[in-house]
Amino acid sequence: PPRRFKNALEQGSVVPGAGAFEVGCHHAMMEGKRAVKGRAKLGVQAFADALLIIPKTIAVNAGYDSQDMQVALVEAAEDGERAPGVDVTTGGVLDAVAEGIWDNYIVKNQMIHSATTIASQLLLVDEVLRAGRSMRGQGGEAEEQ
């Protein structure tokens, strides 16, 4: 059988598709952001916003405006709609669960894990580069020949 079916059967769980999982995560993070203090709030906001790349990309690939779709999806989630996702046929919002649109949990889990690992590594590289520049500015590097 195709891998997507094999993964779903072996894992035993799926999540709403059509970008609905990401919209739901974004909504939950925005709700939880209220409990976060200080600069960490900015990190929560950035992570939540990054999740919306998936439904925005679905909208663009279907020929719709990504910003209009993002606004519609976020408003649908705020209004309590269940699993709001991108309707690629109309450009509107659909209920991914009612329409039977599902994604493999294992794929979403791997996507989030990989994205956060890559982002962390990029931030670490940036930090090392800044430290190197700072040391050069303080005379910490030998003269070039």
mmCIF file with all atom_site columns, C-alpha atoms in Angstrom:
data_model
loop_
_atom_site.group_PDB
_atom_site.id
_atom_site.type_symbol
_atom_site.label_atom_id
_atom_site.label_alt_id
_atom_site.label_comp_id
_atom_site.label_asym_id
_atom_site.label_entity_id
_atom_site.label_seq_id
_atom_site.pdbx_PDB_ins_code
_atom_site.Cartn_x
_atom_site.Cartn_y
_atom_site.Cartn_z
_atom_site.occupancy
_atom_site.B_iso_or_equiv
_atom_site.pdbx_formal_charge
_atom_site.auth_seq_id
_atom_site.auth_comp_id
_atom_site.auth_asym_id
_atom_site.auth_atom_id
_atom_site.pdbx_PDB_model_num
ATOM 1   C CA . PRO A 1 1   ? 0.000   0.000  0.000  1.00 0.00 ? 1   PRO A CA 1
ATOM 2   C CA . PRO A 1 2   ? 1.102   3.622  -0.442 1.00 0.00 ? 2   PRO A CA 1
ATOM 3   C CA . ARG A 1 3   ? 3.279   4.952  2.366  1.00 0.00 ? 3   ARG A CA 1
ATOM 4   C CA . ARG A 1 4   ? 0.659   7.501  3.517  1.00 0.00 ? 4   ARG A CA 1
ATOM 5   C CA . PHE A 1 5   ? -1.790  4.687  4.281  1.00 0.00 ? 5   PHE A CA 1
ATOM 6   C CA . LYS A 1 6   ? 0.900   2.552  5.891  1.00 0.00 ? 6   LYS A CA 1
ATOM 7   C CA . ASN A 1 7   ? 1.954   5.456  8.159  1.00 0.00 ? 7   ASN A CA 1
ATOM 8   C CA . ALA A 1 8   ? -1.632  6.242  9.164  1.00 0.00 ? 8   ALA A CA 1
ATOM 9   C CA . LEU A 1 9   ? -2.414  2.618  9.969  1.00 0.00 ? 9   LEU A CA 1
ATOM 10  C CA . GLU A 1 10  ? 0.823   1.953  11.843 1.00 0.00 ? 10  GLU A CA 1
ATOM 11  C CA . GLN A 1 11  ? 0.736   5.221  13.794 1.00 0.00 ? 11  GLN A CA 1
ATOM 12  C CA . GLY A 1 12  ? -2.972  4.881  14.501 1.00 0.00 ? 12  GLY A CA 1
ATOM 13  C CA . SER A 1 13  ? -3.671  8.592  14.339 1.00 0.00 ? 13  SER A CA 1
ATOM 14  C CA . VAL A 1 14  ? -4.318  11.370 11.885 1.00 0.00 ? 14  VAL A CA 1
ATOM 15  C CA . VAL A 1 15  ? -4.876  15.121 12.209 1.00 0.00 ? 15  VAL A CA 1
ATOM 16  C CA . PRO A 1 16  ? -7.163  17.435 10.235 1.00 0.00 ? 16  PRO A CA 1
ATOM 17  C CA . GLY A 1 17  ? -5.640  18.396 6.873  1.00 0.00 ? 17  GLY A CA 1
ATOM 18  C CA . ALA A 1 18  ? -6.044  21.373 4.529  1.00 0.00 ? 18  ALA A CA 1
ATOM 19  C CA . GLY A 1 19  ? -3.944  23.491 6.905  1.00 0.00 ? 19  GLY A CA 1
ATOM 20  C CA . ALA A 1 20  ? -6.453  23.017 9.724  1.00 0.00 ? 20  ALA A CA 1
ATOM 21  C CA . PHE A 1 21  ? -3.915  21.411 12.067 1.00 0.00 ? 21  PHE A CA 1
ATOM 22  C CA . GLU A 1 22  ? -1.593  24.396 11.717 1.00 0.00 ? 22  GLU A CA 1
ATOM 23  C CA . VAL A 1 23  ? -4.444  26.876 12.179 1.00 0.00 ? 23  VAL A CA 1
ATOM 24  C CA . GLY A 1 24  ? -5.505  25.012 15.327 1.00 0.00 ? 24  GLY A CA 1
ATOM 25  C CA . CYS A 1 25  ? -1.951  25.037 16.680 1.00 0.00 ? 25  CYS A CA 1
ATOM 26  C CA . HIS A 1 26  ? -1.648  28.751 15.905 1.00 0.00 ? 26  HIS A CA 1
ATOM 27  C CA . HIS A 1 27  ? -4.897  29.457 17.737 1.00 0.00 ? 27  HIS A CA 1
ATOM 28  C CA . ALA A 1 28  ? -3.865  27.395 20.773 1.00 0.00 ? 28  ALA A CA 1
ATOM 29  C CA . MET A 1 29  ? -0.477  29.102 20.939 1.00 0.00 ? 29  MET A CA 1
ATOM 30  C CA . MET A 1 30  ? -2.044  32.556 20.721 1.00 0.00 ? 30  MET A CA 1
ATOM 31  C CA . GLU A 1 31  ? -4.383  31.615 23.575 1.00 0.00 ? 31  GLU A CA 1
ATOM 32  C CA . GLY A 1 32  ? -1.469  30.264 25.619 1.00 0.00 ? 32  GLY A CA 1
ATOM 33  C CA . LYS A 1 33  ? 0.693   33.302 24.885 1.00 0.00 ? 33  LYS A CA 1
ATOM 34  C CA . ARG A 1 34  ? -1.272  35.250 27.489 1.00 0.00 ? 34  ARG A CA 1
ATOM 35  C CA . ALA A 1 35  ? 0.332   33.162 30.236 1.00 0.00 ? 35  ALA A CA 1
ATOM 36  C CA . VAL A 1 36  ? 3.868   33.753 28.944 1.00 0.00 ? 36  VAL A CA 1
ATOM 37  C CA . LYS A 1 37  ? 5.874   36.649 30.339 1.00 0.00 ? 37  LYS A CA 1
ATOM 38  C CA . GLY A 1 38  ? 8.631   38.792 28.895 1.00 0.00 ? 38  GLY A CA 1
ATOM 39  C CA . ARG A 1 39  ? 10.553  38.203 25.704 1.00 0.00 ? 39  ARG A CA 1
ATOM 40  C CA . ALA A 1 40  ? 9.382   34.602 25.495 1.00 0.00 ? 40  ALA A CA 1
ATOM 41  C CA . LYS A 1 41  ? 6.080   36.025 24.215 1.00 0.00 ? 41  LYS A CA 1
ATOM 42  C CA . LEU A 1 42  ? 7.889   37.066 21.044 1.00 0.00 ? 42  LEU A CA 1
ATOM 43  C CA . GLY A 1 43  ? 9.105   33.514 20.508 1.00 0.00 ? 43  GLY A CA 1
ATOM 44  C CA . VAL A 1 44  ? 5.621   32.094 20.949 1.00 0.00 ? 44  VAL A CA 1
ATOM 45  C CA . GLN A 1 45  ? 4.262   34.652 18.484 1.00 0.00 ? 45  GLN A CA 1
ATOM 46  C CA . ALA A 1 46  ? 6.980   33.889 15.915 1.00 0.00 ? 46  ALA A CA 1
ATOM 47  C CA . PHE A 1 47  ? 6.464   30.128 16.186 1.00 0.00 ? 47  PHE A CA 1
ATOM 48  C CA . ALA A 1 48  ? 2.690   30.470 15.918 1.00 0.00 ? 48  ALA A CA 1
ATOM 49  C CA . ASP A 1 49  ? 3.003   32.726 12.871 1.00 0.00 ? 49  ASP A CA 1
ATOM 50  C CA . ALA A 1 50  ? 5.455   30.327 11.233 1.00 0.00 ? 50  ALA A CA 1
ATOM 51  C CA . LEU A 1 51  ? 2.880   27.538 11.435 1.00 0.00 ? 51  LEU A CA 1
ATOM 52  C CA . LEU A 1 52  ? 0.570   29.546 9.176  1.00 0.00 ? 52  LEU A CA 1
ATOM 53  C CA . ILE A 1 53  ? 3.043   29.135 6.292  1.00 0.00 ? 53  ILE A CA 1
ATOM 54  C CA . ILE A 1 54  ? 1.426   25.774 5.456  1.00 0.00 ? 54  ILE A CA 1
ATOM 55  C CA . PRO A 1 55  ? -2.151  27.034 4.901  1.00 0.00 ? 55  PRO A CA 1
ATOM 56  C CA . LYS A 1 56  ? -0.794  30.146 3.170  1.00 0.00 ? 56  LYS A CA 1
ATOM 57  C CA . THR A 1 57  ? 1.191   27.954 0.777  1.00 0.00 ? 57  THR A CA 1
ATOM 58  C CA . ILE A 1 58  ? -1.864  25.789 0.098  1.00 0.00 ? 58  ILE A CA 1
ATOM 59  C CA . ALA A 1 59  ? -3.832  28.950 -0.754 1.00 0.00 ? 59  ALA A CA 1
ATOM 60  C CA . VAL A 1 60  ? -1.124  30.295 -3.086 1.00 0.00 ? 60  VAL A CA 1
ATOM 61  C CA . ASN A 1 61  ? -0.733  26.927 -4.831 1.00 0.00 ? 61  ASN A CA 1
ATOM 62  C CA . ALA A 1 62  ? -4.498  26.890 -5.426 1.00 0.00 ? 62  ALA A CA 1
ATOM 63  C CA . GLY A 1 63  ? -4.352  30.399 -6.892 1.00 0.00 ? 63  GLY A CA 1
ATOM 64  C CA . TYR A 1 64  ? -5.788  32.369 -3.960 1.00 0.00 ? 64  TYR A CA 1
ATOM 65  C CA . ASP A 1 65  ? -4.464  35.312 -1.954 1.00 0.00 ? 65  ASP A CA 1
ATOM 66  C CA . SER A 1 66  ? -2.491  34.043 1.030  1.00 0.00 ? 66  SER A CA 1
ATOM 67  C CA . GLN A 1 67  ? -3.188  37.032 3.274  1.00 0.00 ? 67  GLN A CA 1
ATOM 68  C CA . ASP A 1 68  ? -6.944  36.900 2.698  1.00 0.00 ? 68  ASP A CA 1
ATOM 69  C CA . MET A 1 69  ? -6.887  33.190 3.441  1.00 0.00 ? 69  MET A CA 1
ATOM 70  C CA . GLN A 1 70  ? -4.798  33.670 6.590  1.00 0.00 ? 70  GLN A CA 1
ATOM 71  C CA . VAL A 1 71  ? -7.215  36.287 7.917  1.00 0.00 ? 71  VAL A CA 1
ATOM 72  C CA . ALA A 1 72  ? -10.230 34.090 7.129  1.00 0.00 ? 72  ALA A CA 1
ATOM 73  C CA . LEU A 1 73  ? -8.696  31.024 8.800  1.00 0.00 ? 73  LEU A CA 1
ATOM 74  C CA . VAL A 1 74  ? -7.590  32.876 11.940 1.00 0.00 ? 74  VAL A CA 1
ATOM 75  C CA . GLU A 1 75  ? -11.021 34.503 12.276 1.00 0.00 ? 75  GLU A CA 1
ATOM 76  C CA . ALA A 1 76  ? -12.735 31.126 11.802 1.00 0.00 ? 76  ALA A CA 1
ATOM 77  C CA . ALA A 1 77  ? -10.577 29.633 14.571 1.00 0.00 ? 77  ALA A CA 1
ATOM 78  C CA . GLU A 1 78  ? -11.301 32.600 16.845 1.00 0.00 ? 78  GLU A CA 1
ATOM 79  C CA . ASP A 1 79  ? -15.028 32.147 16.165 1.00 0.00 ? 79  ASP A CA 1
ATOM 80  C CA . GLY A 1 80  ? -14.769 28.570 17.381 1.00 0.00 ? 80  GLY A CA 1
ATOM 81  C CA . GLU A 1 81  ? -15.191 26.805 14.050 1.00 0.00 ? 81  GLU A CA 1
ATOM 82  C CA . ARG A 1 82  ? -14.001 23.206 14.094 1.00 0.00 ? 82  ARG A CA 1
ATOM 83  C CA . ALA A 1 83  ? -10.875 22.453 12.025 1.00 0.00 ? 83  ALA A CA 1
ATOM 84  C CA . PRO A 1 84  ? -10.934 25.441 9.653  1.00 0.00 ? 84  PRO A CA 1
ATOM 85  C CA . GLY A 1 85  ? -8.870  24.647 6.580  1.00 0.00 ? 85  GLY A CA 1
ATOM 86  C CA . VAL A 1 86  ? -8.297  25.901 3.054  1.00 0.00 ? 86  VAL A CA 1
ATOM 87  C CA . ASP A 1 87  ? -10.981 25.051 0.501  1.00 0.00 ? 87  ASP A CA 1
ATOM 88  C CA . VAL A 1 88  ? -8.933  24.868 -2.697 1.00 0.00 ? 88  VAL A CA 1
ATOM 89  C CA . THR A 1 89  ? -12.024 24.749 -4.909 1.00 0.00 ? 89  THR A CA 1
ATOM 90  C CA . THR A 1 90  ? -13.685 27.945 -3.660 1.00 0.00 ? 90  THR A CA 1
ATOM 91  C CA . GLY A 1 91  ? -10.920 29.838 -1.869 1.00 0.00 ? 91  GLY A CA 1
ATOM 92  C CA . GLY A 1 92  ? -13.000 29.848 1.287  1.00 0.00 ? 92  GLY A CA 1
ATOM 93  C CA . VAL A 1 93  ? -12.763 28.109 4.636  1.00 0.00 ? 93  VAL A CA 1
ATOM 94  C CA . LEU A 1 94  ? -13.927 24.532 5.077  1.00 0.00 ? 94  LEU A CA 1
ATOM 95  C CA . ASP A 1 95  ? -14.281 22.106 7.984  1.00 0.00 ? 95  ASP A CA 1
ATOM 96  C CA . ALA A 1 96  ? -11.488 19.634 7.235  1.00 0.00 ? 96  ALA A CA 1
ATOM 97  C CA . VAL A 1 97  ? -12.973 16.986 9.530  1.00 0.00 ? 97  VAL A CA 1
ATOM 98  C CA . ALA A 1 98  ? -16.441 17.165 7.928  1.00 0.00 ? 98  ALA A CA 1
ATOM 99  C CA . GLU A 1 99  ? -14.850 17.009 4.473  1.00 0.00 ? 99  GLU A CA 1
ATOM 100 C CA . GLY A 1 100 ? -12.700 14.007 5.470  1.00 0.00 ? 100 GLY A CA 1
ATOM 101 C CA . ILE A 1 101 ? -9.377  15.721 4.780  1.00 0.00 ? 101 ILE A CA 1
ATOM 102 C CA . TRP A 1 102 ? -6.676  14.211 6.964  1.00 0.00 ? 102 TRP A CA 1
ATOM 103 C CA . ASP A 1 103 ? -2.902  14.323 7.340  1.00 0.00 ? 103 ASP A CA 1
ATOM 104 C CA . ASN A 1 104 ? -0.655  11.744 8.975  1.00 0.00 ? 104 ASN A CA 1
ATOM 105 C CA . TYR A 1 105 ? 0.256   12.622 12.546 1.00 0.00 ? 105 TYR A CA 1
ATOM 106 C CA . ILE A 1 106 ? 3.764   11.245 12.101 1.00 0.00 ? 106 ILE A CA 1
ATOM 107 C CA . VAL A 1 107 ? 4.404   13.569 9.146  1.00 0.00 ? 107 VAL A CA 1
ATOM 108 C CA . LYS A 1 108 ? 3.246   16.650 11.081 1.00 0.00 ? 108 LYS A CA 1
ATOM 109 C CA . ASN A 1 109 ? 5.249   15.613 14.127 1.00 0.00 ? 109 ASN A CA 1
ATOM 110 C CA . GLN A 1 110 ? 8.392   15.181 12.017 1.00 0.00 ? 110 GLN A CA 1
ATOM 111 C CA . MET A 1 111 ? 7.757   18.505 10.234 1.00 0.00 ? 111 MET A CA 1
ATOM 112 C CA . ILE A 1 112 ? 7.547   20.459 13.491 1.00 0.00 ? 112 ILE A CA 1
ATOM 113 C CA . HIS A 1 113 ? 10.532  18.654 15.003 1.00 0.00 ? 113 HIS A CA 1
ATOM 114 C CA . SER A 1 114 ? 12.700  19.217 11.915 1.00 0.00 ? 114 SER A CA 1
ATOM 115 C CA . ALA A 1 115 ? 11.704  22.867 11.552 1.00 0.00 ? 115 ALA A CA 1
ATOM 116 C CA . THR A 1 116 ? 12.483  23.697 15.176 1.00 0.00 ? 116 THR A CA 1
ATOM 117 C CA . THR A 1 117 ? 15.800  21.824 15.028 1.00 0.00 ? 117 THR A CA 1
ATOM 118 C CA . ILE A 1 118 ? 16.854  23.676 11.877 1.00 0.00 ? 118 ILE A CA 1
ATOM 119 C CA . ALA A 1 119 ? 15.784  27.035 13.319 1.00 0.00 ? 119 ALA A CA 1
ATOM 120 C CA . SER A 1 120 ? 17.730  26.331 16.523 1.00 0.00 ? 120 SER A CA 1
ATOM 121 C CA . GLN A 1 121 ? 20.841  25.408 14.547 1.00 0.00 ? 121 GLN A CA 1
ATOM 122 C CA . LEU A 1 122 ? 20.576  28.585 12.446 1.00 0.00 ? 122 LEU A CA 1
ATOM 123 C CA . LEU A 1 123 ? 20.266  30.681 15.594 1.00 0.00 ? 123 LEU A CA 1
ATOM 124 C CA . LEU A 1 124 ? 23.299  28.943 17.076 1.00 0.00 ? 124 LEU A CA 1
ATOM 125 C CA . VAL A 1 125 ? 25.359  29.660 13.939 1.00 0.00 ? 125 VAL A CA 1
ATOM 126 C CA . ASP A 1 126 ? 24.232  33.288 14.058 1.00 0.00 ? 126 ASP A CA 1
ATOM 127 C CA . GLU A 1 127 ? 25.277  33.507 17.711 1.00 0.00 ? 127 GLU A CA 1
ATOM 128 C CA . VAL A 1 128 ? 28.722  32.039 16.942 1.00 0.00 ? 128 VAL A CA 1
ATOM 129 C CA . LEU A 1 129 ? 29.207  34.499 14.071 1.00 0.00 ? 129 LEU A CA 1
ATOM 130 C CA . ARG A 1 130 ? 28.282  37.425 16.304 1.00 0.00 ? 130 ARG A CA 1
ATOM 131 C CA . ALA A 1 131 ? 30.689  36.256 18.992 1.00 0.00 ? 131 ALA A CA 1
ATOM 132 C CA . GLY A 1 132 ? 33.447  36.021 16.376 1.00 0.00 ? 132 GLY A CA 1
ATOM 133 C CA . ARG A 1 133 ? 32.794  39.560 15.172 1.00 0.00 ? 133 ARG A CA 1
ATOM 134 C CA . SER A 1 134 ? 32.736  40.787 18.738 1.00 0.00 ? 134 SER A CA 1
ATOM 135 C CA . MET A 1 135 ? 36.083  39.146 19.494 1.00 0.00 ? 135 MET A CA 1
ATOM 136 C CA . ARG A 1 136 ? 37.638  40.642 16.344 1.00 0.00 ? 136 ARG A CA 1
ATOM 137 C CA . GLY A 1 137 ? 36.468  44.065 17.424 1.00 0.00 ? 137 GLY A CA 1
ATOM 138 C CA . GLN A 1 138 ? 38.206  43.572 20.789 1.00 0.00 ? 138 GLN A CA 1
ATOM 139 C CA . GLY A 1 139 ? 41.515  42.567 19.231 1.00 0.00 ? 139 GLY A CA 1
ATOM 140 C CA . GLY A 1 140 ? 40.985  38.902 20.009 1.00 0.00 ? 140 GLY A CA 1
ATOM 141 C CA . GLU A 1 141 ? 42.076  37.765 16.555 1.00 0.00 ? 141 GLU A CA 1
ATOM 142 C CA . ALA A 1 142 ? 45.670  37.595 15.337 1.00 0.00 ? 142 ALA A CA 1
ATOM 143 C CA . GLU A 1 143 ? 46.751  39.985 12.632 1.00 0.00 ? 143 GLU A CA 1
ATOM 144 C CA . GLU A 1 144 ? 46.239  38.775 9.095  1.00 0.00 ? 144 GLU A CA 1
ATOM 145 C CA . GLN A 1 145 ? 49.382  38.365 6.973  1.00 0.00 ? 145 GLN A CA 1
#
